[in-house]
Short mmCIF file of C-alpha atoms in Angstrom, two decimals:
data_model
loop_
_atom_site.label_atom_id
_atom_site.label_comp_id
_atom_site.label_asym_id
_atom_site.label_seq_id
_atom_site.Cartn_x
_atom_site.Cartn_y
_atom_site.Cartn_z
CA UNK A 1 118.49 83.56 84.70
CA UNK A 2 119.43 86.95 84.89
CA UNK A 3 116.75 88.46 86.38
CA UNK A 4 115.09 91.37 85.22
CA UNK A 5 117.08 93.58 83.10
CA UNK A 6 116.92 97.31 83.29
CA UNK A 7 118.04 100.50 81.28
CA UNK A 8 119.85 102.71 81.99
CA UNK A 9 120.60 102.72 85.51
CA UNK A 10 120.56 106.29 85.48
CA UNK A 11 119.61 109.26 83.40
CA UNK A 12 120.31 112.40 83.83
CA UNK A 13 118.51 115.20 81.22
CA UNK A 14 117.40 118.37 81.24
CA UNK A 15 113.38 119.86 81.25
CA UNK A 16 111.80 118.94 78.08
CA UNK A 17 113.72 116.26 76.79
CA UNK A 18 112.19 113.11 75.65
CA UNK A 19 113.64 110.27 78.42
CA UNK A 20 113.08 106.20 77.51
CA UNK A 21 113.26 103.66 80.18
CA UNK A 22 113.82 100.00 79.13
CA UNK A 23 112.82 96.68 80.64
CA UNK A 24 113.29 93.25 79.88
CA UNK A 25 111.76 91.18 82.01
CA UNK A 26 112.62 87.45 82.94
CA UNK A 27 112.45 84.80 80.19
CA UNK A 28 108.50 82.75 80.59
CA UNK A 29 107.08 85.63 82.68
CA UNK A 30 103.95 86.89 81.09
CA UNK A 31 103.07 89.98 83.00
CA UNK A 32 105.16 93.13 83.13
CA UNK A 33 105.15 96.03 85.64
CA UNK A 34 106.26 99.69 85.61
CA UNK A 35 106.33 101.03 88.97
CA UNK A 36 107.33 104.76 89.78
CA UNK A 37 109.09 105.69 93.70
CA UNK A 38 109.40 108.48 94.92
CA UNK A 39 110.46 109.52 99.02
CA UNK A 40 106.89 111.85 98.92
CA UNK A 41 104.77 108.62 97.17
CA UNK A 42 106.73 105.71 98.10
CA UNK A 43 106.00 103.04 95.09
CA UNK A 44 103.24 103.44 93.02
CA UNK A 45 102.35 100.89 89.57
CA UNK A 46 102.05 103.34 86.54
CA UNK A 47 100.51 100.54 84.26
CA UNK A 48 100.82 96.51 83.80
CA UNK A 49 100.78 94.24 80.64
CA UNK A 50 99.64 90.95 81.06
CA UNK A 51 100.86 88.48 77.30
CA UNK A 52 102.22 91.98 76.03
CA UNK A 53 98.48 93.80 76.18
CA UNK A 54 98.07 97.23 78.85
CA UNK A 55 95.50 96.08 81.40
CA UNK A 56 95.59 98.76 84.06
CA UNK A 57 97.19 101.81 83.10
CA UNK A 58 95.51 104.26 85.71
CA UNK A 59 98.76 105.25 87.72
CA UNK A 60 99.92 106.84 84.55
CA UNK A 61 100.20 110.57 85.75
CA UNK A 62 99.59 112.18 82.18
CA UNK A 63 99.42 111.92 79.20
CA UNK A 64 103.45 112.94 78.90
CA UNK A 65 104.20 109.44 79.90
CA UNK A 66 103.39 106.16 77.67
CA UNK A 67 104.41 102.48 77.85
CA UNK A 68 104.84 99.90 75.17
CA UNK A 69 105.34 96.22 75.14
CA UNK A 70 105.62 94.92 71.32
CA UNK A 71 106.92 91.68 72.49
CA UNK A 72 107.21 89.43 75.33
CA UNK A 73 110.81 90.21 76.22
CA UNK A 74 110.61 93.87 75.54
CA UNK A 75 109.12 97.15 77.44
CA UNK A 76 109.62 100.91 77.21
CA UNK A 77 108.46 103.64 79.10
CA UNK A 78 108.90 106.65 77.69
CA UNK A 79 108.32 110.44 79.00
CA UNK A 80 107.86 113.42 76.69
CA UNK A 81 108.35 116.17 77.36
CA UNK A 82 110.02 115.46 80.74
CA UNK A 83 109.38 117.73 83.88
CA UNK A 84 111.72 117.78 86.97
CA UNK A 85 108.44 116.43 89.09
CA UNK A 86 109.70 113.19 86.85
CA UNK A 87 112.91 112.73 89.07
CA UNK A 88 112.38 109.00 90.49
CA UNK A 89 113.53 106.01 90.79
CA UNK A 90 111.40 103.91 87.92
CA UNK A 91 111.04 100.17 88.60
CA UNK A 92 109.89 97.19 86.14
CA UNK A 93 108.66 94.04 87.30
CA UNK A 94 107.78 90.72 85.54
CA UNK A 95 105.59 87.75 86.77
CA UNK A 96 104.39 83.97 85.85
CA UNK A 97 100.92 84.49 84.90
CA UNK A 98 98.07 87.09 85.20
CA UNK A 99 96.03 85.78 87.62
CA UNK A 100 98.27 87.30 90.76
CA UNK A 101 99.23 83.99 92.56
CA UNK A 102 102.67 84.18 91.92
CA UNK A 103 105.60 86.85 93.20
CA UNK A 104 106.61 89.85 91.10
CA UNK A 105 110.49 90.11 90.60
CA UNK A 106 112.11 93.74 90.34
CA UNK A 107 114.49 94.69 88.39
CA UNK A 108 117.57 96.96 89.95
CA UNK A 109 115.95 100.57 88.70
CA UNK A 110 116.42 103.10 86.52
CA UNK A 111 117.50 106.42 88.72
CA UNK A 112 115.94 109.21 86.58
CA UNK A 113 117.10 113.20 87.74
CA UNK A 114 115.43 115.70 85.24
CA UNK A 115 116.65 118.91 85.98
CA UNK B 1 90.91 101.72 97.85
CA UNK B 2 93.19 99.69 99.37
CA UNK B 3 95.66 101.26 102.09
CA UNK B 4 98.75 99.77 103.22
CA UNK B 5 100.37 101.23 106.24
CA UNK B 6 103.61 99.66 108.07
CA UNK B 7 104.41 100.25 111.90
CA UNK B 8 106.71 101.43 112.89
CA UNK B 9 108.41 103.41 109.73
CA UNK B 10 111.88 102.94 111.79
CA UNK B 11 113.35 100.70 113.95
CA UNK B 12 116.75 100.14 115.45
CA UNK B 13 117.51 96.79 117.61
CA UNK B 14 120.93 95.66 118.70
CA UNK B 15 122.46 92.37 117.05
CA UNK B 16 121.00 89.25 118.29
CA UNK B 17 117.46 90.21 118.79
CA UNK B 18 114.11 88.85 117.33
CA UNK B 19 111.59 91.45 115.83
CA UNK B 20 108.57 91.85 114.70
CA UNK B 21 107.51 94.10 111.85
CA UNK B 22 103.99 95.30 111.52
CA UNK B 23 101.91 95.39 107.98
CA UNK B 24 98.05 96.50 107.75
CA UNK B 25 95.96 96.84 105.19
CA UNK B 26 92.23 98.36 105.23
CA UNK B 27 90.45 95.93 102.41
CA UNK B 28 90.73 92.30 103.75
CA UNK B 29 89.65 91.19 99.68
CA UNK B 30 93.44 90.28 98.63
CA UNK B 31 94.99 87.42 96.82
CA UNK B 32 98.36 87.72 98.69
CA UNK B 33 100.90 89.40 100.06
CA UNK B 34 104.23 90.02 99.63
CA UNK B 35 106.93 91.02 101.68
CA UNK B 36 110.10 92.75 100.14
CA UNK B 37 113.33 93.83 101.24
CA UNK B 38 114.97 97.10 99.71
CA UNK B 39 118.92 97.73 100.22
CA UNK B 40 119.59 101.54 100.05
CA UNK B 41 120.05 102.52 96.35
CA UNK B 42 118.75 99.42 95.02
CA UNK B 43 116.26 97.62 93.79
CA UNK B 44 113.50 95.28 96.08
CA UNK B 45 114.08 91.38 96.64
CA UNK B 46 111.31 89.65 97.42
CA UNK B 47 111.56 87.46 100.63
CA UNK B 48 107.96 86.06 101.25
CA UNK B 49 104.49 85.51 99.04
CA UNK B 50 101.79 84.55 101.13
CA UNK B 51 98.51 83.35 99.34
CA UNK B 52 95.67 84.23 100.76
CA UNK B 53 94.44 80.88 101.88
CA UNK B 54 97.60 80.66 104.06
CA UNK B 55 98.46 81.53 107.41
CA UNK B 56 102.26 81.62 107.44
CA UNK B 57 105.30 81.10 104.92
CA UNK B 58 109.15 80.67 106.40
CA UNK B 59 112.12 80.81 104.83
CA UNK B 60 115.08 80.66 107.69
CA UNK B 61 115.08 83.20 109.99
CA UNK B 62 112.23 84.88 108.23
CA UNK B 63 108.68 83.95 109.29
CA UNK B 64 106.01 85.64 107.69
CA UNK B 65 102.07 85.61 109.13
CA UNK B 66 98.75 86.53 107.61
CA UNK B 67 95.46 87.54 109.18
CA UNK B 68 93.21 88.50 106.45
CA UNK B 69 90.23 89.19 108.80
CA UNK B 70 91.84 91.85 110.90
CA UNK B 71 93.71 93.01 108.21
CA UNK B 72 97.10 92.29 109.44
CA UNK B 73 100.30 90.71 108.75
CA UNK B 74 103.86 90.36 110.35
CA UNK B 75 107.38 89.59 109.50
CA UNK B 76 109.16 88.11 112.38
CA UNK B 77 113.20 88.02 111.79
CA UNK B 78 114.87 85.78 114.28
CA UNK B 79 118.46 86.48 115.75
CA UNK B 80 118.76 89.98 113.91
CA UNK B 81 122.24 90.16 112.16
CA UNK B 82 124.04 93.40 110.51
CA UNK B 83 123.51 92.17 107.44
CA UNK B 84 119.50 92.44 107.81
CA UNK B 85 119.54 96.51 108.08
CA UNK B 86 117.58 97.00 104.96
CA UNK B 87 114.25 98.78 104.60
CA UNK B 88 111.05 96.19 104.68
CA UNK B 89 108.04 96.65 102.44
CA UNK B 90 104.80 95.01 102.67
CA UNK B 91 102.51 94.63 99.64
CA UNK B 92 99.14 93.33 98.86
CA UNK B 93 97.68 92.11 95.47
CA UNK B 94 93.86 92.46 95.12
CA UNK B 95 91.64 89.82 93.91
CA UNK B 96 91.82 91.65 90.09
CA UNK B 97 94.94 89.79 90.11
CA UNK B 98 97.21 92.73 89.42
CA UNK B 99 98.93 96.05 90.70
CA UNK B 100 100.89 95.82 94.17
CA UNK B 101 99.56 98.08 96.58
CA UNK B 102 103.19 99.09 98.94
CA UNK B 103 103.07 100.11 102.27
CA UNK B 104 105.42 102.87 102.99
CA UNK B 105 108.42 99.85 104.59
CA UNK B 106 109.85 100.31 107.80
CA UNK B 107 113.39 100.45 108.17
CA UNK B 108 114.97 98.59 110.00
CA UNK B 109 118.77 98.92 111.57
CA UNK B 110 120.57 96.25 113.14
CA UNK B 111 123.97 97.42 115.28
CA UNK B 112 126.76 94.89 116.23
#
């Protein structure tokens, strides 16, 4: 399996630009995370799916920044208009199940800088 | 609201030695807890789970413990190598069954 899949590795835009992360996460895994880390926050869930449906989307910092998963092997997070406060290191995660017994695998990261 | 705190947030041992690494969390009502390891500019690689009706999970050198009542758990590596310099993160899931809550890591730096 490849693990979970992540893109792009790094983005690079300028202040109010629209920026879209992508995730795919591993094939069978039913629950999909988008976490956000940061050196002042350290990592920090913006919002999980569980069978492609938002279940907890309270880390999302405003209303600038939305996820979508339309199917199981598919996952955006997008940010518009983007702010350099944005600049991260955005993480997706997928896991077997919903009920939390099982580990979460990460995929390598998407480096964002908005400048 | 769970809190996650790791002690120390540094640590630097010469090759060879075995260490302990130091996760706490203030809300004993988990459903596990993960340990990960994070290489610099990458992603996290998870090394332990430990359910919440366990006590310990190994996997080689790595030893993880968990005291849910004091609100504690460890990762013990044995014979430190190079290779293990990394930084450490602890993370628990609550009983909703969802988010990890991350402790800030500690990290850790083995020298030949």
């Amino acid at each position: 399996d490849a693990g979970v899949i992540q893109s792009p590795r790094h983005e690079v835009t300028e202040m109010g630009q629209e920026v879209t992360l992508r995730c795919k996460p591993i094939s069978g895994h039913n629950s999909l995370f988008w976490y956000r880390q940061t050196m002042m926050r350290g990592l920090e869930l913006l919002i999980y799916f569980n069978n492609n449906v938002p279940i907890d989307d309270s880390g999302m910092p405003e209303d600038r920044f939305s996820a979508k998963m339309p199917n199981a092997s598919f996952s955006t997070l997008k940010i518009q208009p983007s702010e350099p406060r944005d600049s991260a290191v955005y993480f997706c995660a997928s896991r077997i199940g919903a009920s939390g017994s099982s580990e979460q695998y990460f995929g390598p990261g998407t480096r964002l800088t908005v400048t | 609201k769970q809190e996650v705190t790791q002690i120390p947030a540094a640590l630097s041992v010469p090759e060879g030695e075995n260490l302990v690494l130091n996760c706490s969390f203030t809300d004993s009502a988990i459903y596990n807890l993960q340990w990960f390891r994070q290489d610099p500019g990458k992603g996290l690689t998870s090394l332990l789970l430990i359910q919440s009706s366990q006590r310990e999970q190994t996997s080689g050198r790595l030893n993880a413990s968990l005291d849910k009542s004091s609100g504690r758990s460890t990762l013990y590596i044995a014979a430190s190598q190079p290779g293990d310099s990394a930084t450490y993160l602890c993370a628990t899931v609550g009983n909703q069954g969802g988010k990890l809550i991350f402790g800030q890591g500690t990290e850790l730096s083995v020298k030949p």
